[in-house]
PDB file of C-alpha atoms and ligand atoms in Angstrom:
ATOM      1  CA  UNK A   1      15.234  -6.735  -5.353  1.00 67.00           C
ATOM      2  CA  UNK A   2      16.733  -7.386  -1.919  1.00 82.00           C
ATOM      3  CA  UNK A   3      14.888  -8.040   1.427  1.00 93.00           C
ATOM      4  CA  UNK A   4      15.182  -4.672   2.389  1.00 94.00           C
ATOM      5  CA  UNK A   5      11.207  -4.258   1.607  1.00 97.00           C
ATOM      6  CA  UNK A   6       9.659  -7.863   3.155  1.00 98.00           C
ATOM      7  CA  UNK A   7       8.030  -7.329   6.139  1.00 97.00           C
ATOM      8  CA  UNK A   8       5.346  -8.170   9.212  1.00 98.00           C
ATOM      9  CA  UNK A   9       3.073  -5.988   9.078  1.00 98.00           C
ATOM     10  CA  UNK A  10       0.494  -6.299  12.533  1.00 98.00           C
ATOM     11  CA  UNK A  11      -2.663  -5.160  11.076  1.00 98.00           C
ATOM     12  CA  UNK A  12      -5.415  -3.182  13.089  1.00 98.00           C
ATOM     13  CA  UNK A  13      -6.966  -5.880  15.616  1.00 97.00           C
ATOM     14  CA  UNK A  14     -10.239  -4.757  16.899  1.00 98.00           C
ATOM     15  CA  UNK A  15     -10.832  -7.158  20.046  1.00 96.00           C
ATOM     16  CA  UNK A  16     -14.469  -7.523  20.924  1.00 96.00           C
ATOM     17  CA  UNK A  17     -16.193 -11.405  23.394  1.00 97.00           C
ATOM     18  CA  UNK A  18     -17.831 -11.282  19.780  1.00 97.00           C
ATOM     19  CA  UNK A  19     -15.069 -12.704  18.295  1.00 96.00           C
ATOM     20  CA  UNK A  20     -11.746 -10.091  16.963  1.00 97.00           C
ATOM     21  CA  UNK A  21     -12.250  -8.847  13.835  1.00 98.00           C
ATOM     22  CA  UNK A  22      -9.351  -7.565  11.635  1.00 98.00           C
ATOM     23  CA  UNK A  23      -8.800  -5.782   8.541  1.00 98.00           C
ATOM     24  CA  UNK A  24      -6.273  -4.652   5.267  1.00 98.00           C
ATOM     25  CA  UNK A  25      -6.956  -1.434   3.398  1.00 98.00           C
ATOM     26  CA  UNK A  26      -4.703  -0.985   0.505  1.00 98.00           C
ATOM     27  CA  UNK A  27      -2.025   2.149   1.087  1.00 98.00           C
ATOM     28  CA  UNK A  28      -2.916   2.481   4.309  1.00 98.00           C
ATOM     29  CA  UNK A  29      -2.067  -0.989   6.643  1.00 98.00           C
ATOM     30  CA  UNK A  30      -0.357  -2.237   3.510  1.00 98.00           C
ATOM     31  CA  UNK A  31       1.460  -0.811   0.796  1.00 98.00           C
ATOM     32  CA  UNK A  32      -0.492  -0.356  -2.677  1.00 98.00           C
ATOM     33  CA  UNK A  33      -3.479  -0.371  -3.482  1.00 98.00           C
ATOM     34  CA  UNK A  34      -5.010  -4.215  -3.697  1.00 98.00           C
ATOM     35  CA  UNK A  35      -6.395  -5.083  -7.407  1.00 98.00           C
ATOM     36  CA  UNK A  36      -6.951  -8.720  -6.630  1.00 98.00           C
ATOM     37  CA  UNK A  37      -7.319 -10.817  -3.513  1.00 98.00           C
ATOM     38  CA  UNK A  38      -7.201 -15.023  -3.939  1.00 98.00           C
ATOM     39  CA  UNK A  39      -6.940 -17.774  -2.052  1.00 98.00           C
ATOM     40  CA  UNK A  40      -5.574 -21.353  -1.202  1.00 98.00           C
ATOM     41  CA  UNK A  41      -7.401 -24.008   0.371  1.00 97.00           C
ATOM     42  CA  UNK A  42      -7.695 -27.602   0.701  1.00 97.00           C
ATOM     43  CA  UNK A  43      -3.206 -27.982   0.617  1.00 97.00           C
ATOM     44  CA  UNK A  44      -3.311 -31.567   0.673  1.00 95.00           C
ATOM     45  CA  UNK A  45       0.217 -32.389   3.143  1.00 90.00           C
ATOM     46  CA  UNK A  46       3.061 -32.128   2.213  1.00 93.00           C
ATOM     47  CA  UNK A  47       1.915 -30.340  -0.910  1.00 96.00           C
ATOM     48  CA  UNK A  48       4.611 -26.523  -2.669  1.00 96.00           C
ATOM     49  CA  UNK A  49       2.489 -23.725  -4.187  1.00 96.00           C
ATOM     50  CA  UNK A  50       4.417 -20.764  -5.696  1.00 94.00           C
ATOM     51  CA  UNK A  51       8.005 -21.681  -7.059  1.00 95.00           C
ATOM     52  CA  UNK A  52       7.777 -18.714  -9.443  1.00 97.00           C
ATOM     53  CA  UNK A  53       8.694 -14.990  -9.396  1.00 97.00           C
ATOM     54  CA  UNK A  54       6.917 -12.111 -10.206  1.00 97.00           C
ATOM     55  CA  UNK A  55       8.646  -8.709 -12.785  1.00 96.00           C
ATOM     56  CA  UNK A  56       5.833  -6.207 -11.328  1.00 97.00           C
ATOM     57  CA  UNK A  57       2.620  -7.551  -9.011  1.00 98.00           C
ATOM     58  CA  UNK A  58       3.372  -7.039  -5.094  1.00 98.00           C
ATOM     59  CA  UNK A  59       1.718  -9.268  -2.416  1.00 98.00           C
ATOM     60  CA  UNK A  60       0.917  -9.404   1.436  1.00 98.00           C
ATOM     61  CA  UNK A  61      -0.126 -13.374   2.793  1.00 98.00           C
ATOM     62  CA  UNK A  62      -2.473 -13.853   5.741  1.00 98.00           C
ATOM     63  CA  UNK A  63      -2.640 -17.139   7.288  1.00 98.00           C
ATOM     64  CA  UNK A  64      -6.312 -16.648   7.899  1.00 98.00           C
ATOM     65  CA  UNK A  65      -6.077 -20.160   9.566  1.00 97.00           C
ATOM     66  CA  UNK A  66      -3.373 -22.262  10.938  1.00 97.00           C
ATOM     67  CA  UNK A  67      -0.089 -21.933  10.071  1.00 98.00           C
ATOM     68  CA  UNK A  68       2.762 -22.624   6.453  1.00 98.00           C
ATOM     69  CA  UNK A  69       6.027 -20.844   5.739  1.00 98.00           C
ATOM     70  CA  UNK A  70       7.194 -18.151   2.920  1.00 98.00           C
ATOM     71  CA  UNK A  71      10.423 -19.192   1.503  1.00 98.00           C
ATOM     72  CA  UNK A  72      11.274 -15.775  -0.665  1.00 98.00           C
ATOM     73  CA  UNK A  73      14.624 -15.999  -2.329  1.00 97.00           C
ATOM     74  CA  UNK A  74      17.061 -12.602  -3.357  1.00 96.00           C
ATOM     75  CA  UNK A  75      18.677 -15.201  -6.023  1.00 94.00           C
ATOM     76  CA  UNK A  76      21.526 -14.790  -3.633  1.00 93.00           C
ATOM     77  CA  UNK A  77      19.525 -15.809  -0.589  1.00 95.00           C
ATOM     78  CA  UNK A  78      16.628 -17.709   1.580  1.00 97.00           C
ATOM     79  CA  UNK A  79      14.821 -16.268   4.230  1.00 97.00           C
ATOM     80  CA  UNK A  80      11.881 -18.748   5.895  1.00 98.00           C
ATOM     81  CA  UNK A  81       8.430 -16.497   7.430  1.00 98.00           C
ATOM     82  CA  UNK A  82       6.400 -18.393   9.432  1.00 98.00           C
ATOM     83  CA  UNK A  83       2.770 -17.275   9.272  1.00 98.00           C
ATOM     84  CA  UNK A  84       0.199 -18.308  11.413  1.00 98.00           C
ATOM     85  CA  UNK A  85      -1.915 -15.645  12.741  1.00 98.00           C
ATOM     86  CA  UNK A  86      -5.016 -13.846  10.754  1.00 97.00           C
ATOM     87  CA  UNK A  87      -4.146  -9.904  11.779  1.00 98.00           C
ATOM     88  CA  UNK A  88      -0.495 -10.762  10.762  1.00 98.00           C
ATOM     89  CA  UNK A  89       1.200 -10.662   7.049  1.00 98.00           C
ATOM     90  CA  UNK A  90       3.910 -10.927   4.972  1.00 98.00           C
ATOM     91  CA  UNK A  91       4.252  -8.490   2.506  1.00 98.00           C
ATOM     92  CA  UNK A  92       6.659  -9.377  -0.771  1.00 98.00           C
ATOM     93  CA  UNK A  93       8.147  -7.515  -2.569  1.00 97.00           C
ATOM     94  CA  UNK A  94       8.069  -6.935  -6.433  1.00 96.00           C
ATOM     95  CA  UNK A  95      11.132  -9.581  -8.069  1.00 95.00           C
ATOM     96  CA  UNK A  96      11.630 -12.199  -5.247  1.00 97.00           C
ATOM     97  CA  UNK A  97      11.380 -15.652  -5.834  1.00 97.00           C
ATOM     98  CA  UNK A  98       9.006 -17.244  -3.376  1.00 97.00           C
ATOM     99  CA  UNK A  99       7.599 -20.605  -2.140  1.00 98.00           C
ATOM    100  CA  UNK A 100       4.502 -21.906   0.506  1.00 98.00           C
ATOM    101  CA  UNK A 101       4.548 -24.977   2.236  1.00 98.00           C
ATOM    102  CA  UNK A 102       4.961 -26.023   5.708  1.00 98.00           C
ATOM    103  CA  UNK A 103       0.365 -26.380   5.193  1.00 98.00           C
ATOM    104  CA  UNK A 104      -0.998 -26.939   8.714  1.00 97.00           C
ATOM    105  CA  UNK A 105      -4.273 -29.256   8.671  1.00 95.00           C
ATOM    106  CA  UNK A 106      -7.362 -26.858   6.842  1.00 93.00           C
ATOM    107  CA  UNK A 107      -5.121 -23.987   7.112  1.00 97.00           C
ATOM    108  CA  UNK A 108      -5.902 -20.848   5.483  1.00 97.00           C
ATOM    109  CA  UNK A 109      -3.964 -18.100   3.232  1.00 98.00           C
ATOM    110  CA  UNK A 110      -5.224 -15.092   1.846  1.00 98.00           C
ATOM    111  CA  UNK A 111      -2.867 -13.019  -0.377  1.00 98.00           C
ATOM    112  CA  UNK A 112      -3.905  -9.977  -1.664  1.00 98.00           C
ATOM    113  CA  UNK A 113      -2.145  -8.093  -4.423  1.00 98.00           C
ATOM    114  CA  UNK A 114      -1.053  -4.846  -6.292  1.00 98.00           C
ATOM    115  CA  UNK A 115      -1.538  -6.248  -9.556  1.00 98.00           C
ATOM    116  CA  UNK A 116      -4.453  -8.423 -11.768  1.00 98.00           C
ATOM    117  CA  UNK A 117      -4.090 -11.753 -12.782  1.00 98.00           C
ATOM    118  CA  UNK A 118      -1.290 -11.502 -15.755  1.00 98.00           C
ATOM    119  CA  UNK A 119       0.875 -14.498 -16.561  1.00 97.00           C
ATOM    120  CA  UNK A 120       3.297 -12.760 -18.408  1.00 98.00           C
ATOM    121  CA  UNK A 121       4.563 -10.800 -15.247  1.00 98.00           C
ATOM    122  CA  UNK A 122       5.405 -14.287 -13.885  1.00 98.00           C
ATOM    123  CA  UNK A 123       9.342 -16.469 -13.901  1.00 97.00           C
ATOM    124  CA  UNK A 124       9.235 -19.512 -13.121  1.00 97.00           C
ATOM    125  CA  UNK A 125      12.321 -20.628 -14.163  1.00 97.00           C
ATOM    126  CA  UNK A 126      14.772 -20.158 -11.242  1.00 97.00           C
ATOM    127  CA  UNK A 127      17.340 -20.350 -13.459  1.00 96.00           C
ATOM    128  CA  UNK A 128      15.886 -16.415 -15.432  1.00 96.00           C
ATOM    129  CA  UNK A 129      15.038 -15.468 -12.543  1.00 96.00           C
ATOM    130  CA  UNK A 130      19.263 -15.047 -11.388  1.00 95.00           C
ATOM    131  CA  UNK A 131      19.723 -14.104 -14.311  1.00 94.00           C
ATOM    132  CA  UNK A 132      17.509 -11.367 -14.496  1.00 92.00           C
ATOM    133  CA  UNK A 133      18.713 -10.267 -10.092  1.00 89.00           C
ATOM    134  CA  UNK A 134      22.674 -10.586 -11.767  1.00 81.00           C
ATOM    135  CA  UNK A 135      21.545  -8.281 -14.158  1.00 75.00           C
ATOM    136  CA  UNK A 136      19.102  -5.697 -12.642  1.00 67.00           C
TER     137      UNK A 136
HETATM  138  P1  TYD B   1      -0.249 -19.630  -9.380  1.00 90.63           P
HETATM  139  O1  TYD B   1      -0.049 -18.940  -9.192  1.00 90.63           O
HETATM  140  O2  TYD B   1       0.380 -20.202 -10.565  1.00 90.63           O
HETATM  141  O3  TYD B   1      -0.458 -20.636  -7.500  1.00 90.63           O
HETATM  142  P2  TYD B   1       0.746 -21.157  -7.453  1.00 90.63           P
HETATM  143  O4  TYD B   1       1.901 -20.010  -6.984  1.00 90.63           O
HETATM  144  O5  TYD B   1      -0.748 -20.475  -5.428  1.00 90.63           O
HETATM  145  O6  TYD B   1       0.835 -22.306  -7.054  1.00 90.63           O
HETATM  146  O7  TYD B   1      -1.926 -20.087 -10.025  1.00 90.63           O
HETATM  147  C1  TYD B   1      -2.317 -21.392 -10.320  1.00 90.63           C
HETATM  148  C2  TYD B   1      -3.775 -21.372 -11.430  1.00 90.63           C
HETATM  149  O8  TYD B   1      -4.509 -20.655 -11.033  1.00 90.63           O
HETATM  150  C3  TYD B   1      -3.425 -20.743 -12.315  1.00 90.63           C
HETATM  151  O9  TYD B   1      -3.520 -21.902 -13.633  1.00 90.63           O
HETATM  152  C4  TYD B   1      -3.839 -19.558 -12.410  1.00 90.63           C
HETATM  153  C5  TYD B   1      -4.779 -19.119 -11.966  1.00 90.63           C
HETATM  154  N1  TYD B   1      -4.962 -17.894 -11.510  1.00 90.63           N
HETATM  155  C6  TYD B   1      -5.318 -17.381 -11.804  1.00 90.63           C
HETATM  156  O10 TYD B   1      -7.198 -17.611 -12.945  1.00 90.63           O
HETATM  157  N2  TYD B   1      -6.003 -15.905 -11.040  1.00 90.63           N
HETATM  158  C7  TYD B   1      -5.203 -15.236 -10.324  1.00 90.63           C
HETATM  159  O11 TYD B   1      -5.267 -14.263  -9.589  1.00 90.63           O
HETATM  160  C8  TYD B   1      -4.251 -16.612  -9.465  1.00 90.63           C
HETATM  161  C9  TYD B   1      -3.610 -16.131  -8.559  1.00 90.63           C
HETATM  162  C10 TYD B   1      -4.395 -17.319 -10.010  1.00 90.63           C
END
């Protein structure tokens, strides 16, 4: 898997004096049907999340509040994406190693996922990930 499919997607934004609203519709605003959403919050300073790849799961990550970095790695190269707005997010296709770090105080990450939680979909060993990358 390469970075070809990775992209920052700007979401619909309805500006309103009463407060703004943005939306994510699966298979419309993002390129997959949403099977699951989860969120990461109360991250202590200096902590990292992720540190794994998925064999099948695709994700869309939004910084609903605050900011953090998503580091993606295709086995050859690492790229850093900084997220800090609630109206855009990062589409992460399957098969990339990902780490989330540099969380600001009170940051809040929303993640839409294409599959139900399946621990067997995870690759936790970086060496195994690199090996699979070279085979595929
Ligand atoms: P994990 O995916 O390892 O978190 P991160 O990649 O952000 O570091 O998940 C942490 C824990 O939460 C793990 O024990 C499994 C559980 N979990 C679920 O039960 N369902 C889910 O959808 C997710 C994402 C995690």
